[in-house]
Amino acid sequence: MTTDNRRALVVRGGWDGHQPVTITDSFVPFLQGQGYAVETAEDLTVYEDAERLAATDLIVQCWTMGTITPAQRDGLDVAVRTGTGLAGWHGGIVDSFGDHGYHLLTGGKFVMHPPGYLDHSYEIVPERADHPVVAGLDGFSLRSEQYWVLTDPRVDVLATTLFPPDELDDRPAVMPAVWTRTWGLGRIFVSTIGHKPDDFDVPEVRTLTERGLLWASR
């Protein structure tokens, strides 16, 4: 165990279908083992507490849909700009809120997924294979939701997923699935993977998510 005495804040809530408590709880022991004191919040008013956020090294957000107020969004934005890390997965970070300013922060926004669960794969971007989030990992397959997203061209895409041609378009689409970015002094990690708890039983998914949390942290 490290002794850095860092602080992580897990902000969770919104739509219950993404099991925000169950899935975030599965990462708490990992963070504690890395030396973090972990707190949880189930109310977005925590983003209005500038002093608390300034003392936080990492925010792990799992909040699908819902509404964020301008004051809450601005509080989160300022915290990240001044060095607090932000990390999350799937709808808990890219299907959060209907606020364009928030999605400028995360660098991506959920648009749709094909109905149900389907078998699909993820590939590490060859040019980014040495990034600490994905270093040493190979491509992997998953049966779960596959997210179609819109992304900021300035994000650093680490892994992609392929949407095959369909009845509407005869061309495949290579879709960003895992990315990082900086925002002022802060770092942000986003993975579109993680609809259900057993998605994280896939070793590559668990590993890149854990690494992403650490990478984003102050």
mmCIF file of C-alpha atoms in Angstrom, residues 88-213:
data_model
loop_
_atom_site.group_PDB
_atom_site.id
_atom_site.type_symbol
_atom_site.label_atom_id
_atom_site.label_comp_id
_atom_site.label_asym_id
_atom_site.label_seq_id
_atom_site.Cartn_x
_atom_site.Cartn_y
_atom_site.Cartn_z
ATOM 1 C CA GLY A 88 -15.443 7.746 -15.313
ATOM 2 C CA TRP A 89 -16.901 5.149 -17.610
ATOM 3 C CA HIS A 90 -19.845 4.506 -19.896
ATOM 4 C CA GLY A 91 -23.058 6.466 -19.332
ATOM 5 C CA GLY A 92 -21.815 7.640 -15.961
ATOM 6 C CA ILE A 93 -19.540 10.133 -17.679
ATOM 7 C CA VAL A 94 -20.632 10.538 -21.331
ATOM 8 C CA ASP A 95 -24.409 10.244 -20.847
ATOM 9 C CA SER A 96 -24.455 12.589 -17.868
ATOM 10 C CA PHE A 97 -26.698 15.622 -18.001
ATOM 11 C CA GLY A 98 -27.844 17.562 -21.042
ATOM 12 C CA ASP A 99 -25.335 20.347 -20.637
ATOM 13 C CA HIS A 100 -23.034 21.270 -23.520
ATOM 14 C CA GLY A 101 -20.498 22.909 -21.217
ATOM 15 C CA TYR A 102 -20.182 19.667 -19.277
ATOM 16 C CA HIS A 103 -19.516 17.708 -22.452
ATOM 17 C CA LEU A 104 -16.846 20.173 -23.538
ATOM 18 C CA LEU A 105 -15.113 19.192 -20.306
ATOM 19 C CA THR A 106 -15.337 15.438 -20.872
ATOM 20 C CA GLY A 107 -14.532 15.688 -24.571
ATOM 21 C CA GLY A 108 -17.305 13.317 -25.628
ATOM 22 C CA LYS A 109 -21.034 12.701 -25.557
ATOM 23 C CA PHE A 110 -23.116 9.539 -25.889
ATOM 24 C CA VAL A 111 -25.423 9.464 -28.916
ATOM 25 C CA MET A 112 -26.777 5.901 -29.215
ATOM 26 C CA HIS A 113 -26.063 2.209 -28.915
ATOM 27 C CA PRO A 114 -27.495 -0.647 -30.988
ATOM 28 C CA PRO A 115 -30.349 -2.476 -29.239
ATOM 29 C CA GLY A 116 -29.413 -4.918 -26.515
ATOM 30 C CA TYR A 117 -26.046 -6.532 -25.947
ATOM 31 C CA LEU A 118 -23.864 -7.568 -28.851
ATOM 32 C CA ASP A 119 -20.474 -9.155 -29.339
ATOM 33 C CA HIS A 120 -17.927 -6.554 -30.361
ATOM 34 C CA SER A 121 -14.241 -5.837 -29.961
ATOM 35 C CA TYR A 122 -11.907 -3.061 -28.908
ATOM 36 C CA GLU A 123 -8.509 -2.296 -30.370
ATOM 37 C CA ILE A 124 -5.653 -0.341 -28.838
ATOM 38 C CA VAL A 125 -4.605 2.545 -31.073
ATOM 39 C CA PRO A 126 -1.147 1.432 -32.298
ATOM 40 C CA GLU A 127 0.394 4.900 -32.050
ATOM 41 C CA ARG A 128 -0.716 5.169 -28.406
ATOM 42 C CA ALA A 129 0.188 1.633 -27.318
ATOM 43 C CA ASP A 130 2.850 2.981 -24.956
ATOM 44 C CA HIS A 131 0.417 5.212 -23.045
ATOM 45 C CA PRO A 132 0.385 4.181 -19.368
ATOM 46 C CA VAL A 133 -3.366 3.489 -19.441
ATOM 47 C CA VAL A 134 -3.081 0.826 -22.156
ATOM 48 C CA ALA A 135 0.607 -0.153 -22.212
ATOM 49 C CA GLY A 136 1.024 -3.906 -22.678
ATOM 50 C CA LEU A 137 -2.667 -4.527 -23.335
ATOM 51 C CA ASP A 138 -3.970 -6.276 -26.428
ATOM 52 C CA GLY A 139 -7.321 -5.892 -28.107
ATOM 53 C CA PHE A 140 -10.231 -7.656 -26.446
ATOM 54 C CA SER A 141 -13.851 -8.640 -27.006
ATOM 55 C CA LEU A 142 -16.968 -8.007 -24.980
ATOM 56 C CA ARG A 143 -20.675 -8.779 -25.032
ATOM 57 C CA SER A 144 -22.383 -5.650 -23.815
ATOM 58 C CA GLU A 145 -23.569 -2.270 -25.058
ATOM 59 C CA GLN A 146 -21.450 -0.592 -27.709
ATOM 60 C CA TYR A 147 -21.484 3.196 -27.570
ATOM 61 C CA TRP A 148 -21.641 5.553 -30.514
ATOM 62 C CA VAL A 149 -20.242 8.891 -29.344
ATOM 63 C CA LEU A 150 -19.378 12.350 -30.572
ATOM 64 C CA THR A 151 -15.912 13.453 -29.481
ATOM 65 C CA ASP A 152 -13.744 16.528 -29.351
ATOM 66 C CA PRO A 153 -10.969 16.164 -31.974
ATOM 67 C CA ARG A 154 -8.449 17.200 -29.319
ATOM 68 C CA VAL A 155 -8.921 14.166 -27.075
ATOM 69 C CA ASP A 156 -6.154 11.559 -27.009
ATOM 70 C CA VAL A 157 -7.860 8.369 -28.231
ATOM 71 C CA LEU A 158 -6.299 5.226 -26.770
ATOM 72 C CA ALA A 159 -8.746 2.522 -27.898
ATOM 73 C CA THR A 160 -11.458 2.241 -30.524
ATOM 74 C CA THR A 161 -14.366 -0.010 -31.429
ATOM 75 C CA LEU A 162 -15.654 -0.790 -34.920
ATOM 76 C CA PHE A 163 -19.237 -0.352 -36.073
ATOM 77 C CA PRO A 164 -19.752 -2.449 -39.212
ATOM 78 C CA PRO A 165 -21.663 -1.266 -42.288
ATOM 79 C CA ASP A 166 -25.423 -1.434 -41.964
ATOM 80 C CA GLU A 167 -28.565 -0.804 -43.955
ATOM 81 C CA LEU A 168 -28.124 2.959 -43.658
ATOM 82 C CA ASP A 169 -24.437 3.276 -44.495
ATOM 83 C CA ASP A 170 -22.155 0.920 -46.391
ATOM 84 C CA ARG A 171 -19.003 2.141 -44.634
ATOM 85 C CA PRO A 172 -17.626 0.935 -41.290
ATOM 86 C CA ALA A 173 -17.063 3.485 -38.527
ATOM 87 C CA VAL A 174 -14.078 3.435 -36.194
ATOM 88 C CA MET A 175 -15.384 4.903 -32.954
ATOM 89 C CA PRO A 176 -13.327 6.309 -30.045
ATOM 90 C CA ALA A 177 -13.927 4.181 -26.960
ATOM 91 C CA VAL A 178 -11.225 5.133 -24.448
ATOM 92 C CA TRP A 179 -9.562 8.523 -24.285
ATOM 93 C CA THR A 180 -7.748 10.988 -22.079
ATOM 94 C CA ARG A 181 -7.414 14.728 -22.164
ATOM 95 C CA THR A 182 -6.044 17.649 -20.188
ATOM 96 C CA TRP A 183 -8.211 20.560 -19.076
ATOM 97 C CA GLY A 184 -6.174 23.394 -17.675
ATOM 98 C CA LEU A 185 -4.063 21.797 -14.949
ATOM 99 C CA GLY A 186 -6.353 18.774 -14.649
ATOM 100 C CA ARG A 187 -6.489 15.401 -16.350
ATOM 101 C CA ILE A 188 -9.584 13.542 -17.542
ATOM 102 C CA PHE A 189 -9.991 9.838 -18.297
ATOM 103 C CA VAL A 190 -13.046 8.498 -20.145
ATOM 104 C CA SER A 191 -13.975 4.938 -21.102
ATOM 105 C CA THR A 192 -17.235 4.165 -22.876
ATOM 106 C CA ILE A 193 -17.047 0.564 -21.601
ATOM 107 C CA GLY A 194 -18.866 -0.588 -18.479
ATOM 108 C CA HIS A 195 -22.625 -0.933 -18.799
ATOM 109 C CA LYS A 196 -22.835 -3.761 -16.259
ATOM 110 C CA PRO A 197 -20.683 -5.083 -13.423
ATOM 111 C CA ASP A 198 -19.408 -8.167 -15.251
ATOM 112 C CA ASP A 199 -17.973 -6.006 -18.044
ATOM 113 C CA PHE A 200 -15.220 -5.265 -15.541
ATOM 114 C CA ASP A 201 -14.516 -8.994 -15.142
ATOM 115 C CA VAL A 202 -12.748 -8.770 -18.501
ATOM 116 C CA PRO A 203 -9.127 -8.284 -17.376
ATOM 117 C CA GLU A 204 -8.328 -5.628 -19.956
ATOM 118 C CA VAL A 205 -11.382 -3.582 -19.004
ATOM 119 C CA ARG A 206 -10.565 -3.725 -15.308
ATOM 120 C CA THR A 207 -6.913 -2.896 -15.912
ATOM 121 C CA LEU A 208 -7.389 0.065 -18.225
ATOM 122 C CA THR A 209 -10.089 1.492 -15.942
ATOM 123 C CA GLU A 210 -7.927 1.228 -12.837
ATOM 124 C CA ARG A 211 -4.994 2.731 -14.682
ATOM 125 C CA GLY A 212 -7.222 5.502 -16.009
ATOM 126 C CA LEU A 213 -8.262 6.472 -12.493
#
